Amino acid sequence: MSAYQDQRVVVTGAGGGIGAALAHRFAAEGATVVVNDLDPARAAAVAGAIGARAIPVPGDASQIVAEAREALGGTVDVYCANAGLASGGDAGADEAVWEAAWNVNVMAHVRAARLLLPDWLERGSGRFVSTVSAAGLLSMIGAAPYSVTKHGALAFAEWLSLTYRHRGVQVHAVCPQGVRTDMLTAAGSAGELVLAPTAIEPEAVADALFDGMEKGRFLILPHPEVADYYAVRATDPDRWLSGMNHLQQTWETR
């Protein structure tokens, strides 16, 4: 029997891409899954494709915990904070762009955890999955709001883990590079240069998460080479920055 048999799971941003792959995988493992998306039609389509084990709960990902918990009979065992906003732009990006990225990529996670933690801590179990992106470990050219807020999402996931792991709360940060989704398409020429060459399918991200959950890992790297880039960033930041600046210059001249 799967470890997720009869678990109650919420996946935000599940109307396509990684979120849909996670929802399908959890349901295949025997869980009941709330499929959340801002677009009601997309949420309903994914839930319909999954079948009886899926419940569509459309709406803003930062405000659906109470409704999702009610749909699951009063308890959430696993919460996948997957909804994300791939905001491009440089330091001069409009304030509204920065605010939207901050709300979706960071504060939606904070608001969900705020509501989930009391129950999880009382019963001594709960699992929080944060879809961060390799940009949270490294960075992404042409996307200052995205890079900065994904660093924030990783920092919050780390804080949750170091604070509550001894009380039964398990936290996982999923940090893929390119994934063949609408978000990769939206990344434009920067995505074509940096992400597309090694892009993987959303199902591969789900596979990496389930392997990491089984092994109790915090950091989930669907692209294993990201660990090497992260090590260079930490131990030789000038070398890493020079390499990233070279990518920036290549992008500017394409």
Coordinates of C-alpha atoms in Angstrom, one line a residue:
M1 CA 0.0 0.0 0.0
S2 CA 1.3 3.5 -0.9
A3 CA 2.3 5.8 1.9
Y4 CA -0.2 8.3 0.5
Q5 CA -3.2 6.0 0.4
D6 CA -6.2 7.9 1.8
Q7 CA -4.0 11.0 2.5
R8 CA -5.7 14.4 1.9
V9 CA -3.7 16.6 -0.4
V10 CA -4.0 20.1 -1.8
V11 CA -2.1 21.2 -4.9
T12 CA -2.3 24.9 -5.9
G13 CA -1.6 26.0 -9.4
A14 CA -2.7 22.5 -10.6
G15 CA -4.5 23.6 -13.7
G16 CA -1.5 22.5 -15.8
G17 CA 2.2 21.8 -15.8
I18 CA 3.9 20.7 -12.6
G19 CA 0.8 21.1 -10.5
A20 CA -1.3 18.9 -12.7
A21 CA 1.4 16.3 -12.7
L22 CA 1.6 16.3 -8.9
A23 CA -2.2 16.1 -8.6
H24 CA -2.3 13.1 -11.0
R25 CA 0.5 11.4 -9.1
F26 CA -0.9 11.8 -5.6
A27 CA -4.3 10.5 -6.8
A28 CA -2.6 7.5 -8.5
E29 CA -1.0 6.8 -5.1
G30 CA -4.4 6.6 -3.5
A31 CA -4.8 10.2 -2.1
T32 CA -7.8 12.4 -2.4
V33 CA -6.6 15.6 -4.1
V34 CA -7.9 19.2 -4.1
V35 CA -7.0 20.6 -7.5
N36 CA -6.7 24.4 -7.2
D37 CA -6.2 26.9 -10.0
L38 CA -7.1 30.5 -10.5
D39 CA -9.0 29.5 -13.6
P40 CA -12.1 27.4 -12.7
A41 CA -12.2 25.7 -16.1
R42 CA -8.6 24.5 -15.8
A43 CA -9.1 23.2 -12.3
A44 CA -12.3 21.4 -13.3
A45 CA -10.6 19.9 -16.4
V46 CA -7.7 18.4 -14.4
A47 CA -10.0 17.1 -11.6
G48 CA -12.2 15.6 -14.3
A49 CA -9.3 13.8 -15.9
I50 CA -8.2 12.4 -12.5
G51 CA -11.7 11.2 -11.6
A52 CA -13.3 10.4 -8.3
R53 CA -10.2 11.1 -6.2
A54 CA -10.0 14.8 -7.3
I55 CA -12.0 17.8 -6.1
P56 CA -11.7 21.1 -8.0
V57 CA -11.4 24.2 -5.7
P58 CA -10.7 27.2 -7.9
G59 CA -9.5 30.5 -6.6
D60 CA -6.6 32.5 -5.3
A61 CA -3.9 30.1 -4.0
S62 CA -3.3 32.3 -1.0
Q63 CA -6.9 32.1 0.2
I64 CA -8.1 28.6 -0.4
V65 CA -6.9 26.7 2.6
A66 CA -10.1 26.8 4.5
E67 CA -12.3 25.8 1.5
A68 CA -9.9 23.1 0.5
R69 CA -9.8 21.7 4.1
E70 CA -13.6 21.6 4.2
A71 CA -13.7 19.8 0.8
L72 CA -11.3 17.2 2.2
G73 CA -13.5 16.6 5.3
G74 CA -11.6 18.9 7.7
T75 CA -8.0 17.8 7.4
V76 CA -5.1 18.4 5.1
D77 CA -2.2 16.0 5.3
V78 CA -0.1 17.3 2.4
Y79 CA -0.1 20.9 1.0
C80 CA 1.7 21.6 -2.2
A81 CA 2.4 25.3 -2.6
N82 CA 2.9 25.1 -6.3
A83 CA 1.2 28.2 -7.8
G84 CA 3.8 30.5 -9.1
L85 CA 4.2 33.7 -11.2
A86 CA 7.1 33.9 -13.6
S87 CA 7.6 37.6 -13.5
G88 CA 10.2 39.0 -15.8
G89 CA 11.8 42.4 -15.7
D90 CA 14.9 44.2 -14.3
A91 CA 15.3 46.4 -11.3
G92 CA 13.1 49.0 -13.0
A93 CA 10.1 46.6 -13.2
D94 CA 6.8 48.2 -12.1
E95 CA 5.9 48.1 -8.4
A96 CA 2.8 46.1 -9.3
V97 CA 4.9 43.4 -10.9
W98 CA 7.1 43.1 -7.8
E99 CA 4.0 43.1 -5.5
A100 CA 2.2 40.4 -7.5
A101 CA 5.4 38.2 -7.6
W102 CA 5.8 38.6 -3.8
N103 CA 2.2 37.8 -3.1
V104 CA 2.1 34.6 -5.3
N105 CA 5.6 33.3 -4.9
V106 CA 6.1 34.0 -1.2
M107 CA 3.1 35.2 0.8
A108 CA 0.8 32.5 -0.5
H109 CA 3.1 30.0 1.1
V110 CA 3.2 32.0 4.4
R111 CA -0.6 32.4 4.5
A112 CA -1.1 28.7 3.9
A113 CA 1.4 27.7 6.5
R114 CA -0.2 30.1 9.0
L115 CA -3.5 28.2 8.7
L116 CA -2.1 24.7 8.4
L117 CA 0.5 24.6 11.2
P118 CA -1.8 24.7 14.3
D119 CA -3.5 21.4 13.3
W120 CA -0.2 19.8 12.1
L121 CA 1.6 20.7 15.3
E122 CA -1.3 19.5 17.5
R123 CA -1.3 16.0 15.8
G124 CA 2.4 15.8 15.2
S125 CA 2.3 15.4 11.4
G126 CA 2.0 17.3 8.2
R127 CA 3.8 17.8 4.9
F128 CA 4.5 21.1 3.1
V129 CA 5.8 21.0 -0.4
S130 CA 7.1 24.2 -1.9
T131 CA 7.7 24.5 -5.6
V132 CA 10.6 26.9 -5.6
S133 CA 12.6 26.6 -8.9
A134 CA 16.3 26.5 -9.4
A135 CA 16.1 30.3 -9.5
G136 CA 15.6 30.2 -5.8
L137 CA 19.0 28.5 -5.4
L138 CA 20.8 30.3 -8.2
S139 CA 19.1 33.1 -10.2
M140 CA 17.6 33.8 -13.6
I141 CA 18.7 36.3 -16.2
G142 CA 16.0 38.8 -17.2
A143 CA 13.7 38.1 -14.3
A144 CA 14.6 40.1 -11.2
P145 CA 11.1 39.8 -9.5
Y146 CA 11.0 36.1 -10.1
S147 CA 14.5 35.4 -8.9
V148 CA 14.2 37.5 -5.8
T149 CA 10.9 36.1 -4.7
K150 CA 11.9 32.5 -5.4
H151 CA 14.9 33.1 -3.0
G152 CA 12.2 34.2 -0.5
A153 CA 10.2 31.0 -1.1
L154 CA 13.2 28.9 -0.5
A155 CA 14.1 30.8 2.7
F156 CA 10.6 30.3 4.1
A157 CA 10.7 26.6 3.3
E158 CA 14.1 26.3 5.1
W159 CA 12.7 28.2 8.1
L160 CA 9.7 25.9 8.3
S161 CA 11.9 22.8 8.2
L162 CA 14.5 23.9 10.7
T163 CA 11.7 25.2 13.1
Y164 CA 9.2 22.3 13.0
R165 CA 10.8 19.1 11.8
H166 CA 11.2 17.8 15.3
R167 CA 7.5 18.2 15.7
G168 CA 6.5 16.1 12.8
V169 CA 6.2 18.7 10.0
Q170 CA 8.1 17.6 6.9
V171 CA 9.1 20.2 4.3
H172 CA 10.4 19.8 0.8
A173 CA 11.6 22.5 -1.6
V174 CA 11.4 21.4 -5.3
C175 CA 13.9 23.3 -7.4
P176 CA 13.8 22.3 -11.1
Q177 CA 15.4 24.2 -13.9
G178 CA 13.5 24.1 -17.2
V179 CA 10.2 22.2 -17.3
R180 CA 8.1 21.9 -20.4
T181 CA 5.1 24.0 -19.3
D182 CA 3.4 27.3 -20.2
M183 CA 5.8 29.0 -17.8
L184 CA 8.8 28.0 -19.8
T185 CA 7.1 29.4 -22.9
A186 CA 6.4 32.7 -21.1
A187 CA 10.1 33.0 -20.2
G188 CA 10.8 34.0 -23.8
S189 CA 14.3 34.2 -25.3
A190 CA 15.9 34.0 -21.8
G191 CA 14.1 30.7 -21.2
E192 CA 15.1 29.4 -24.7
L193 CA 18.8 30.2 -23.9
V194 CA 19.0 29.0 -20.3
L195 CA 16.2 26.5 -19.6
A196 CA 15.0 24.9 -22.8
P197 CA 18.1 22.9 -23.7
T198 CA 17.7 20.7 -20.6
A199 CA 14.0 21.0 -20.0
I200 CA 12.1 18.0 -18.6
E201 CA 8.5 16.9 -18.5
P202 CA 6.3 17.9 -15.5
E203 CA 6.0 14.2 -14.7
A204 CA 9.7 14.0 -14.1
V205 CA 9.4 16.7 -11.4
A206 CA 6.7 14.6 -9.7
D207 CA 8.9 11.5 -9.9
A208 CA 11.8 13.5 -8.2
L209 CA 9.5 14.7 -5.5
F210 CA 8.2 11.3 -4.6
D211 CA 11.7 9.9 -4.5
G212 CA 12.8 12.8 -2.3
M213 CA 9.8 12.3 0.0
E214 CA 10.5 8.6 0.4
K215 CA 14.1 9.4 1.3
G216 CA 13.2 12.3 3.6
R217 CA 15.1 15.0 1.6
F218 CA 14.4 18.7 2.0
L219 CA 15.9 19.8 -1.2
I220 CA 14.5 18.1 -4.3
L221 CA 16.6 18.6 -7.5
P222 CA 14.9 17.2 -10.6
H223 CA 18.0 18.5 -12.5
P224 CA 20.8 17.0 -10.4
E225 CA 23.5 19.3 -11.9
V226 CA 21.9 22.2 -10.0
A227 CA 23.7 20.9 -6.9
D228 CA 27.1 21.6 -8.6
Y229 CA 26.0 25.1 -9.7
Y230 CA 24.8 25.8 -6.1
A231 CA 28.1 24.6 -4.7
V232 CA 30.1 26.9 -7.0
R233 CA 27.8 29.8 -6.1
A234 CA 28.5 29.2 -2.4
T235 CA 32.2 28.5 -2.6
D236 CA 33.3 30.7 -5.5
P237 CA 30.7 33.4 -5.9
D238 CA 32.8 35.6 -8.3
R239 CA 33.3 32.7 -10.6
W240 CA 29.6 31.9 -10.5
L241 CA 28.7 35.6 -11.1
S242 CA 31.1 35.8 -14.0
G243 CA 29.5 32.8 -15.6
M244 CA 26.0 34.2 -15.2
N245 CA 27.1 37.5 -16.5
H246 CA 28.4 35.7 -19.6
L247 CA 25.0 34.3 -20.1
Q248 CA 23.5 37.8 -19.7
Q249 CA 25.8 39.2 -22.4
T250 CA 25.0 36.2 -24.7
W251 CA 21.3 36.9 -24.2
E252 CA 21.7 40.6 -24.9
T253 CA 23.3 39.9 -28.2
R254 CA 20.9 37.3 -29.5

